[in-house]
Amino acid sequence: MERIIGKHWHHLSSEEVVQLLDTHLERGLSLFEAGHRQKLFGPNELRGKKARSPLRAFLSQFAQPLVYLLVIASVVTAVLGHYVDAGVIFGVVFINAIVGYLQESKAEKAVESLKNLIVTEATVLRDGVKRRISSKELVPGDVVWLQSGDKVPADMRLVESRDLQVDESALTGESVPVQKRAQGLAVDTVLADRRNMAYAGTWATYGQGRGVVVAIGQRTESGQIADMISGAADLSTPLTRKIAQFSGLLLYVIMGLSGLTFAVGVLRKEPLIDMFLASVALAVGMIPEGLPAAVTITLAIGVKRLAHRRAIIRKLPAVETLGSTTVICSDKTGTMTQNQMTVQRLSTGDGLFDVTGTGYEPLGRVERAGGAVSKEMSAGVRQVLAAGALCNDSLLTQEEGVWKIQGDPTEAALLVSARKGNCPAEELSPKMPRIDVIPFESDRQYMATLHEVRDRGENLVYVKGAVERVLELCDRQSGAGGQEEALDRAAVLQEAETFAKDGYRVLAFAQGGLPLAQRSLASTDWQGRLVFTGLQALMDPPRPEAKAAVAACRSAGIRVKMITGDHALTAGAIAAQLGLGPTPSDDKKPLKALTGRELAELTDEQLMAVIEDVSVFARVDPAQKLRLVEALQSRGHVVAMTGDGVNDAPALKQADIGIAMGKAGTDVAREAADMLLTDDNFATIEAAVEEGRGVFNNLQKFILWTLPTNLGEGTLIMFAILLGIALPITPVQILWINLTTALFLGIMLAFEPAEPGIMKKPPRDPRQPILTKALVFRIFLVSAIMAGGGFWIFDHIVEAGGSVAEARTIVVNVVVFVEVFYLYNCRSLMQSPVAIGFFANPWVIFGSIGMALLQVLLTYLPLMNHWFGTAPITGVAWLKVLALSAGAYLVIDLEKRAGPLWARLRSPSRDQIRGRDGAK
């Protein structure tokens, strides 16, 4: 039995499927055989991969270079006897480990959500008797019935379809229910076109059907998606990658300098214990203890700001990832579009008309080019709208102010267009009661209804369906004013083709009279004698705000690509309306699209060559969505993937950041994503990207602010050892500086608002380091001022007869107040704090005041003097401290101003470039 699992079931005939699965369409499986197969195949549910033990998952959070540095700092501080400081440092590490551990179960939660997706009841045939059983008990070979409203319990090969339609939007992205049939299909038919298959987790929306279960649990299409979710790599974000690289480099630098310091001291015959403690002081001074806390707090503040802008972050680093995103891969249905079919165009004997409004809310009207149609609707328009309203089995209802549909979305759209044209079905049906119907079937390609119209002395046939098929039923057409005229078949087909090229789904309508005595459509005498009344063109329209959001993303240098399971023409039309394309400068070039079948024929190398220029990928399956995300990542892109369906989940998890719809999204998509949009609004992504860029800038500012302190402290220690003098600052004083300034000063940078024009800049190159060469120069400049000033003051005080404790206290204050003044420099990477608004971030001012008060306590409180080895200092000493700190601020401000000027002097002017070009 196991050898047949995985067959191309859609390619086989019903008889072959029954034979291969050893079942019977009229009796089903026996109870004994069903029990045997349950033992063989297991329950019809999804299994997740074996998870790591909780302890192992928790310990893995410590396996990072920066955490190694902090653990070393904690151990060293404890060895020195400062247990409170050691506890604080290790507490930061522990909290970060807990936060990381809580994020580990994302894939497992997604799999659990998929389990819930397919657990339902099913009507199954066992021993010739229909039974209702749990879907968990289904086995391959079971014969299952489906009817409208049922959730498909397993992957099934349909053997019978009575107008069965299945909503597969969550699996394939198809925006309308799919008409099912039992006939076999070509072996290379893609998933979205397999009309003889019903897949687990989809919904029957209309009609009835019967099928044979061919796959359960992990072997279903939903199960394969679960495997892809579990198997997708938990990619690190740009932020974590950069910090890991920076921490690794810093680890080696600190170990090297500490070892060098120890070796120099030993060669100078200094006591080993003293040299060891000095090396420890150097290591402690250069470890940025506040960095992990700053990263966490900055990201958390970004999360809070995003929540106010209707985006919920499930994973902290995702905030920063948004800011570095270079490509957004978006699903179409429900993300860029409203997932509500809407009639937008009419073609009648009275001409072309536009239907305004979108969605199922019947707000809008029918307008002719050049003006609105009057309430006395033209005969041609009334005919085509009435046909759509009466030849219809769906309902449009209003519940608590919200318009909802019951039945097929396409038929619901026809009801809405009829209301907009003052032809509501509720008014027409009582006057023209239905007396017979021919349901729509895929082979027939039309639906017909017969209505009694006594005031006309006849019955009236209404027909809707595929254009070619409806034209075969007609010999005339409705012309201007509803007057009948000869049928111009070629003109109608040309009009329908024009609509189709624009991405519309086109339905044709016709009507004809029958004698009152003829109350059935069973005879065919009416066929070929109908009057063609017109066309209605439908589309799942783009969200009104999506076009502006796409334009904003593109102006920020972010490419937007549509990846959908829908048809290429439809997807291309929506993409064109939204303004998708490779780059804004390529708007005049035709928009490129690639189908799933074409994608399957490309090698990885060929895909890499074309993926940059293709804006639309249509009729793709879940595995192909995942492949596209991986291909973009392999080209160095930071990829954000948006989506709301089951079919989006693997790509959502593989992407650098997955963005799911909070309202319309499936549980699977929400659990696989890093961010949820609470308003399901693509435009919210623009705000999230802006916030993400601001978060990265604030983290960059913090690192730019904190490193000069660590480097300056390390320089003070190292040069003191090399010169053989007393340490200007002690390890415990270094810990005081590092921990208090990070809390009262550095963290305040997390509250900086995004700088103006941040969305006019291109995305950061993912390969670019956190700090540019110019910023690295600034770090060395500040640390040189800090270390040089500290050495000068320490030497000056000691030479003047001051105590070492007093000199060290002044050095501590020099370091701290240089940090305070430099904090204001760091509020903008390239601008003066005055230019961005001195009071724009009041937290910086509050933090500065708080830090100054702490330094006063450290300097004058006896208990603090005892703990930290400090001593009171004079007012003159304070003036020296403040003068040196203010001087550092002015130097950095001048360096900022000189940077752009120097860049302009080094770059040729536009006139010079034009001159050279002209000379050529």
mmCIF file of C-alpha atoms in Angstrom, residues 361-646:
data_model
loop_
_atom_site.group_PDB
_atom_site.id
_atom_site.type_symbol
_atom_site.label_atom_id
_atom_site.label_comp_id
_atom_site.label_asym_id
_atom_site.label_seq_id
_atom_site.Cartn_x
_atom_site.Cartn_y
_atom_site.Cartn_z
ATOM 1 C CA GLU A 361 -21.016 47.186 0.202
ATOM 2 C CA PRO A 362 -23.518 48.407 -2.427
ATOM 3 C CA LEU A 363 -22.288 51.991 -2.451
ATOM 4 C CA GLY A 364 -21.659 53.352 -5.921
ATOM 5 C CA ARG A 365 -23.425 53.832 -9.204
ATOM 6 C CA VAL A 366 -23.395 52.895 -12.863
ATOM 7 C CA GLU A 367 -21.897 55.660 -15.000
ATOM 8 C CA ARG A 368 -21.464 56.202 -18.702
ATOM 9 C CA ALA A 369 -18.274 57.889 -19.819
ATOM 10 C CA GLY A 370 -19.040 61.615 -19.611
ATOM 11 C CA GLY A 371 -21.776 61.430 -16.973
ATOM 12 C CA ALA A 372 -23.821 59.333 -14.581
ATOM 13 C CA VAL A 373 -26.776 57.235 -15.660
ATOM 14 C CA SER A 374 -30.061 58.663 -14.494
ATOM 15 C CA LYS A 375 -32.440 56.849 -12.187
ATOM 16 C CA GLU A 376 -34.452 55.906 -15.280
ATOM 17 C CA MET A 377 -31.892 53.242 -16.169
ATOM 18 C CA SER A 378 -31.400 52.604 -19.874
ATOM 19 C CA ALA A 379 -33.011 49.442 -21.162
ATOM 20 C CA GLY A 380 -29.684 47.837 -22.112
ATOM 21 C CA VAL A 381 -28.118 48.347 -18.702
ATOM 22 C CA ARG A 382 -31.273 47.207 -16.914
ATOM 23 C CA GLN A 383 -31.364 44.005 -18.959
ATOM 24 C CA VAL A 384 -27.815 42.914 -18.119
ATOM 25 C CA LEU A 385 -28.136 43.866 -14.434
ATOM 26 C CA ALA A 386 -31.466 42.067 -14.069
ATOM 27 C CA ALA A 387 -29.986 38.934 -15.642
ATOM 28 C CA GLY A 388 -27.131 38.991 -13.119
ATOM 29 C CA ALA A 389 -29.503 39.523 -10.192
ATOM 30 C CA LEU A 390 -32.063 36.838 -11.093
ATOM 31 C CA CYS A 391 -29.824 34.153 -12.598
ATOM 32 C CA ASN A 392 -28.183 33.868 -9.211
ATOM 33 C CA ASP A 393 -28.165 31.526 -6.177
ATOM 34 C CA SER A 394 -26.241 33.696 -3.706
ATOM 35 C CA LEU A 395 -27.402 36.119 -1.031
ATOM 36 C CA LEU A 396 -26.201 39.550 0.060
ATOM 37 C CA THR A 397 -26.995 40.397 3.696
ATOM 38 C CA GLN A 398 -26.176 43.164 6.150
ATOM 39 C CA GLU A 399 -25.229 42.159 9.700
ATOM 40 C CA GLU A 400 -24.432 44.849 12.265
ATOM 41 C CA GLY A 401 -23.636 47.327 9.524
ATOM 42 C CA VAL A 402 -21.331 44.951 7.634
ATOM 43 C CA TRP A 403 -22.289 43.517 4.251
ATOM 44 C CA LYS A 404 -21.689 39.781 3.970
ATOM 45 C CA ILE A 405 -22.310 37.156 1.332
ATOM 46 C CA GLN A 406 -23.704 33.654 1.341
ATOM 47 C CA GLY A 407 -22.627 31.636 -1.650
ATOM 48 C CA ASP A 408 -20.340 32.294 -4.586
ATOM 49 C CA PRO A 409 -18.332 35.596 -4.495
ATOM 50 C CA THR A 410 -18.802 36.150 -8.225
ATOM 51 C CA GLU A 411 -22.581 35.855 -7.940
ATOM 52 C CA ALA A 412 -22.493 38.169 -4.919
ATOM 53 C CA ALA A 413 -20.684 40.764 -7.033
ATOM 54 C CA LEU A 414 -23.535 40.589 -9.565
ATOM 55 C CA LEU A 415 -26.055 41.253 -6.780
ATOM 56 C CA VAL A 416 -24.038 44.307 -5.711
ATOM 57 C CA SER A 417 -23.833 45.722 -9.244
ATOM 58 C CA ALA A 418 -27.597 45.269 -9.624
ATOM 59 C CA ARG A 419 -28.191 47.258 -6.429
ATOM 60 C CA LYS A 420 -25.894 50.044 -7.653
ATOM 61 C CA GLY A 421 -27.960 50.197 -10.864
ATOM 62 C CA ASN A 422 -31.303 50.335 -8.992
ATOM 63 C CA CYS A 423 -32.179 46.767 -9.956
ATOM 64 C CA PRO A 424 -31.987 44.951 -6.602
ATOM 65 C CA ALA A 425 -32.855 41.268 -6.635
ATOM 66 C CA GLU A 426 -35.162 41.783 -3.662
ATOM 67 C CA GLU A 427 -37.474 43.900 -5.840
ATOM 68 C CA LEU A 428 -37.196 41.817 -9.000
ATOM 69 C CA SER A 429 -37.708 38.331 -7.534
ATOM 70 C CA PRO A 430 -41.282 38.826 -6.231
ATOM 71 C CA LYS A 431 -42.347 40.229 -9.615
ATOM 72 C CA MET A 432 -40.541 37.527 -11.552
ATOM 73 C CA PRO A 433 -40.596 34.325 -9.452
ATOM 74 C CA ARG A 434 -38.251 31.526 -10.545
ATOM 75 C CA ILE A 435 -39.954 28.368 -11.794
ATOM 76 C CA ASP A 436 -37.003 26.350 -13.119
ATOM 77 C CA VAL A 437 -33.207 26.341 -13.176
ATOM 78 C CA ILE A 438 -30.291 24.698 -14.952
ATOM 79 C CA PRO A 439 -27.369 24.880 -12.459
ATOM 80 C CA PHE A 440 -23.933 25.882 -13.607
ATOM 81 C CA GLU A 441 -21.599 23.019 -14.448
ATOM 82 C CA SER A 442 -18.060 23.219 -15.761
ATOM 83 C CA ASP A 443 -18.912 21.133 -18.809
ATOM 84 C CA ARG A 444 -21.976 23.241 -19.599
ATOM 85 C CA GLN A 445 -20.306 26.600 -18.763
ATOM 86 C CA TYR A 446 -23.565 28.448 -18.175
ATOM 87 C CA MET A 447 -26.470 28.746 -15.743
ATOM 88 C CA ALA A 448 -30.062 29.336 -16.831
ATOM 89 C CA THR A 449 -33.185 30.291 -14.868
ATOM 90 C CA LEU A 450 -36.823 30.483 -15.970
ATOM 91 C CA HIS A 451 -39.065 33.195 -14.504
ATOM 92 C CA GLU A 452 -42.801 33.838 -14.682
ATOM 93 C CA VAL A 453 -43.649 37.369 -15.922
ATOM 94 C CA ARG A 454 -47.431 37.586 -16.106
ATOM 95 C CA ASP A 455 -47.593 41.280 -16.959
ATOM 96 C CA ARG A 456 -45.731 40.457 -20.185
ATOM 97 C CA GLY A 457 -47.837 37.415 -20.900
ATOM 98 C CA GLU A 458 -44.788 35.142 -21.140
ATOM 99 C CA ASN A 459 -42.051 33.461 -19.183
ATOM 100 C CA LEU A 460 -38.518 34.801 -19.373
ATOM 101 C CA VAL A 461 -35.233 32.871 -19.584
ATOM 102 C CA TYR A 462 -32.085 34.434 -18.120
ATOM 103 C CA VAL A 463 -28.660 32.966 -18.861
ATOM 104 C CA LYS A 464 -25.187 33.787 -17.581
ATOM 105 C CA GLY A 465 -21.868 32.070 -18.277
ATOM 106 C CA ALA A 466 -18.744 31.928 -20.422
ATOM 107 C CA VAL A 467 -18.865 34.341 -23.362
ATOM 108 C CA GLU A 468 -18.357 31.772 -26.142
ATOM 109 C CA ARG A 469 -20.950 29.393 -24.680
ATOM 110 C CA VAL A 470 -23.623 32.058 -24.135
ATOM 111 C CA LEU A 471 -23.159 33.356 -27.692
ATOM 112 C CA GLU A 472 -23.912 29.842 -28.976
ATOM 113 C CA LEU A 473 -27.344 30.159 -27.352
ATOM 114 C CA CYS A 474 -28.117 33.497 -29.080
ATOM 115 C CA ASP A 475 -29.158 34.616 -32.572
ATOM 116 C CA ARG A 476 -29.754 38.304 -31.777
ATOM 117 C CA GLN A 477 -28.404 41.015 -29.521
ATOM 118 C CA SER A 478 -29.835 43.952 -27.627
ATOM 119 C CA GLY A 479 -28.919 47.219 -29.313
ATOM 120 C CA ALA A 480 -29.446 50.859 -28.377
ATOM 121 C CA GLY A 481 -32.532 51.372 -26.223
ATOM 122 C CA GLY A 482 -32.989 47.627 -25.859
ATOM 123 C CA GLN A 483 -33.991 47.177 -29.500
ATOM 124 C CA GLU A 484 -33.143 43.771 -30.928
ATOM 125 C CA GLU A 485 -30.654 43.539 -33.803
ATOM 126 C CA ALA A 486 -28.487 40.993 -35.563
ATOM 127 C CA LEU A 487 -25.846 39.360 -33.396
ATOM 128 C CA ASP A 488 -22.322 40.662 -34.051
ATOM 129 C CA ARG A 489 -20.407 37.729 -32.593
ATOM 130 C CA ALA A 490 -16.951 39.034 -33.589
ATOM 131 C CA ALA A 491 -17.535 42.406 -31.895
ATOM 132 C CA VAL A 492 -18.672 40.755 -28.656
ATOM 133 C CA LEU A 493 -15.635 38.446 -28.596
ATOM 134 C CA GLN A 494 -13.346 41.405 -29.247
ATOM 135 C CA GLU A 495 -14.893 43.328 -26.356
ATOM 136 C CA ALA A 496 -14.542 40.302 -24.052
ATOM 137 C CA GLU A 497 -10.914 39.837 -25.090
ATOM 138 C CA THR A 498 -10.180 43.483 -24.284
ATOM 139 C CA PHE A 499 -11.634 43.047 -20.812
ATOM 140 C CA ALA A 500 -9.663 39.825 -20.281
ATOM 141 C CA LYS A 501 -6.377 41.465 -21.274
ATOM 142 C CA ASP A 502 -7.024 44.047 -18.563
ATOM 143 C CA GLY A 503 -7.279 41.238 -16.022
ATOM 144 C CA TYR A 504 -11.041 41.092 -15.702
ATOM 145 C CA ARG A 505 -13.144 37.968 -15.324
ATOM 146 C CA VAL A 506 -15.850 38.300 -17.977
ATOM 147 C CA LEU A 507 -19.391 36.913 -17.820
ATOM 148 C CA ALA A 508 -21.915 37.076 -20.673
ATOM 149 C CA PHE A 509 -25.694 37.467 -20.240
ATOM 150 C CA ALA A 510 -28.699 36.680 -22.409
ATOM 151 C CA GLN A 511 -32.490 36.486 -22.175
ATOM 152 C CA GLY A 512 -35.431 35.165 -24.164
ATOM 153 C CA GLY A 513 -39.175 34.736 -23.966
ATOM 154 C CA LEU A 514 -41.110 31.468 -23.673
ATOM 155 C CA PRO A 515 -44.871 30.784 -23.636
ATOM 156 C CA LEU A 516 -46.536 30.903 -20.198
ATOM 157 C CA ALA A 517 -47.451 27.261 -20.625
ATOM 158 C CA GLN A 518 -43.772 26.244 -20.892
ATOM 159 C CA ARG A 519 -42.639 25.970 -17.281
ATOM 160 C CA SER A 520 -39.512 23.898 -17.756
ATOM 161 C CA LEU A 521 -36.113 24.322 -19.393
ATOM 162 C CA ALA A 522 -35.819 20.606 -20.075
ATOM 163 C CA SER A 523 -36.502 21.023 -23.789
ATOM 164 C CA THR A 524 -33.833 22.643 -25.926
ATOM 165 C CA ASP A 525 -36.115 24.619 -28.229
ATOM 166 C CA TRP A 526 -35.082 27.902 -26.546
ATOM 167 C CA GLN A 527 -31.379 27.326 -27.187
ATOM 168 C CA GLY A 528 -30.046 29.279 -30.145
ATOM 169 C CA ARG A 529 -32.965 31.735 -29.962
ATOM 170 C CA LEU A 530 -31.909 34.026 -27.090
ATOM 171 C CA VAL A 531 -31.022 37.710 -27.163
ATOM 172 C CA PHE A 532 -27.487 38.573 -26.040
ATOM 173 C CA THR A 533 -27.816 41.482 -23.566
ATOM 174 C CA GLY A 534 -24.232 42.290 -22.579
ATOM 175 C CA LEU A 535 -21.111 41.617 -20.502
ATOM 176 C CA GLN A 536 -20.126 42.247 -16.891
ATOM 177 C CA ALA A 537 -16.385 42.486 -16.130
ATOM 178 C CA LEU A 538 -15.315 41.599 -12.589
ATOM 179 C CA MET A 539 -12.103 41.906 -10.609
ATOM 180 C CA ASP A 540 -10.914 41.536 -7.043
ATOM 181 C CA PRO A 541 -9.918 45.226 -6.796
ATOM 182 C CA PRO A 542 -6.730 46.573 -5.229
ATOM 183 C CA ARG A 543 -6.975 48.113 -1.791
ATOM 184 C CA PRO A 544 -7.343 51.901 -2.248
ATOM 185 C CA GLU A 545 -4.354 52.603 -0.002
ATOM 186 C CA ALA A 546 -2.114 49.911 -1.512
ATOM 187 C CA LYS A 547 -1.012 51.974 -4.534
ATOM 188 C CA ALA A 548 0.243 54.839 -2.349
ATOM 189 C CA ALA A 549 2.004 52.351 -0.078
ATOM 190 C CA VAL A 550 3.758 50.704 -3.021
ATOM 191 C CA ALA A 551 4.838 54.110 -4.342
ATOM 192 C CA ALA A 552 6.204 55.065 -0.908
ATOM 193 C CA CYS A 553 8.164 51.815 -0.679
ATOM 194 C CA ARG A 554 9.643 52.326 -4.125
ATOM 195 C CA SER A 555 10.639 55.903 -3.335
ATOM 196 C CA ALA A 556 12.474 54.443 -0.340
ATOM 197 C CA GLY A 557 14.377 52.136 -2.710
ATOM 198 C CA ILE A 558 12.418 49.019 -1.781
ATOM 199 C CA ARG A 559 11.307 46.716 -4.594
ATOM 200 C CA VAL A 560 7.830 45.209 -4.361
ATOM 201 C CA LYS A 561 7.145 41.866 -6.030
ATOM 202 C CA MET A 562 3.777 40.131 -6.270
ATOM 203 C CA ILE A 563 3.831 36.382 -5.642
ATOM 204 C CA THR A 564 0.409 34.804 -6.068
ATOM 205 C CA GLY A 565 -1.425 31.623 -6.959
ATOM 206 C CA ASP A 566 -3.842 33.571 -9.194
ATOM 207 C CA HIS A 567 -3.786 33.777 -13.000
ATOM 208 C CA ALA A 568 -1.040 35.746 -14.737
ATOM 209 C CA LEU A 569 -3.390 38.147 -16.554
ATOM 210 C CA THR A 570 -5.298 38.976 -13.374
ATOM 211 C CA ALA A 571 -2.137 39.380 -11.312
ATOM 212 C CA GLY A 572 -0.499 41.477 -14.030
ATOM 213 C CA ALA A 573 -3.484 43.806 -14.232
ATOM 214 C CA ILE A 574 -3.524 44.359 -10.472
ATOM 215 C CA ALA A 575 0.255 44.880 -10.474
ATOM 216 C CA ALA A 576 -0.052 47.485 -13.229
ATOM 217 C CA GLN A 577 -2.742 49.348 -11.287
ATOM 218 C CA LEU A 578 -0.534 49.345 -8.195
ATOM 219 C CA GLY A 579 2.513 50.587 -10.097
ATOM 220 C CA LEU A 580 4.736 47.572 -9.522
ATOM 221 C CA GLY A 581 7.979 47.384 -11.475
ATOM 222 C CA PRO A 582 11.714 46.808 -11.026
ATOM 223 C CA THR A 583 12.559 50.440 -10.152
ATOM 224 C CA PRO A 584 10.793 53.794 -10.479
ATOM 225 C CA SER A 585 13.118 54.674 -13.374
ATOM 226 C CA ASP A 586 11.861 51.625 -15.287
ATOM 227 C CA ASP A 587 8.188 52.660 -15.255
ATOM 228 C CA LYS A 588 8.124 52.929 -19.059
ATOM 229 C CA LYS A 589 9.266 49.349 -19.471
ATOM 230 C CA PRO A 590 6.607 46.605 -19.690
ATOM 231 C CA LEU A 591 5.888 44.829 -16.439
ATOM 232 C CA LYS A 592 7.380 41.329 -16.471
ATOM 233 C CA ALA A 593 5.501 38.296 -15.185
ATOM 234 C CA LEU A 594 6.466 34.653 -14.749
ATOM 235 C CA THR A 595 4.078 31.718 -14.205
ATOM 236 C CA GLY A 596 4.591 28.735 -11.947
ATOM 237 C CA ARG A 597 4.977 26.425 -14.926
ATOM 238 C CA GLU A 598 7.668 28.659 -16.444
ATOM 239 C CA LEU A 599 9.331 28.907 -13.051
ATOM 240 C CA ALA A 600 9.481 25.117 -12.719
ATOM 241 C CA GLU A 601 11.441 24.900 -15.979
ATOM 242 C CA LEU A 602 14.143 27.324 -14.785
ATOM 243 C CA THR A 603 17.318 26.127 -13.135
ATOM 244 C CA ASP A 604 18.480 27.939 -10.021
ATOM 245 C CA GLU A 605 21.069 29.803 -12.098
ATOM 246 C CA GLN A 606 18.465 30.879 -14.659
ATOM 247 C CA LEU A 607 16.111 32.017 -11.891
ATOM 248 C CA MET A 608 18.875 34.083 -10.296
ATOM 249 C CA ALA A 609 19.463 35.789 -13.654
ATOM 250 C CA VAL A 610 15.844 36.917 -14.139
ATOM 251 C CA ILE A 611 14.446 37.359 -10.634
ATOM 252 C CA GLU A 612 15.539 40.991 -10.295
ATOM 253 C CA ASP A 613 13.529 42.103 -13.345
ATOM 254 C CA VAL A 614 10.337 40.077 -12.774
ATOM 255 C CA SER A 615 7.660 41.880 -10.775
ATOM 256 C CA VAL A 616 4.854 39.296 -10.869
ATOM 257 C CA PHE A 617 5.027 35.563 -10.198
ATOM 258 C CA ALA A 618 1.645 33.961 -10.934
ATOM 259 C CA ARG A 619 0.156 30.470 -10.472
ATOM 260 C CA VAL A 620 2.949 29.494 -8.088
ATOM 261 C CA ASP A 621 2.653 26.779 -5.457
ATOM 262 C CA PRO A 622 3.916 26.993 -1.840
ATOM 263 C CA ALA A 623 7.261 25.324 -2.615
ATOM 264 C CA GLN A 624 7.877 27.828 -5.415
ATOM 265 C CA LYS A 625 7.094 30.773 -3.128
ATOM 266 C CA LEU A 626 9.706 29.441 -0.762
ATOM 267 C CA ARG A 627 12.169 29.016 -3.640
ATOM 268 C CA LEU A 628 11.668 32.614 -4.750
ATOM 269 C CA VAL A 629 12.364 33.980 -1.272
ATOM 270 C CA GLU A 630 15.510 31.856 -1.030
ATOM 271 C CA ALA A 631 16.669 33.016 -4.485
ATOM 272 C CA LEU A 632 16.306 36.673 -3.489
ATOM 273 C CA GLN A 633 18.166 36.062 -0.241
ATOM 274 C CA SER A 634 20.991 34.353 -2.109
ATOM 275 C CA ARG A 635 21.404 37.559 -4.130
ATOM 276 C CA GLY A 636 22.005 39.480 -0.921
ATOM 277 C CA HIS A 637 18.506 40.895 -0.442
ATOM 278 C CA VAL A 638 16.811 41.357 2.905
ATOM 279 C CA VAL A 639 13.380 39.925 2.116
ATOM 280 C CA ALA A 640 10.049 40.758 3.734
ATOM 281 C CA MET A 641 7.189 38.448 2.784
ATOM 282 C CA THR A 642 3.557 39.403 3.284
ATOM 283 C CA GLY A 643 0.657 37.008 3.128
ATOM 284 C CA ASP A 644 -2.445 35.661 4.793
ATOM 285 C CA GLY A 645 -2.976 32.126 3.514
ATOM 286 C CA VAL A 646 -1.759 28.663 4.419
#
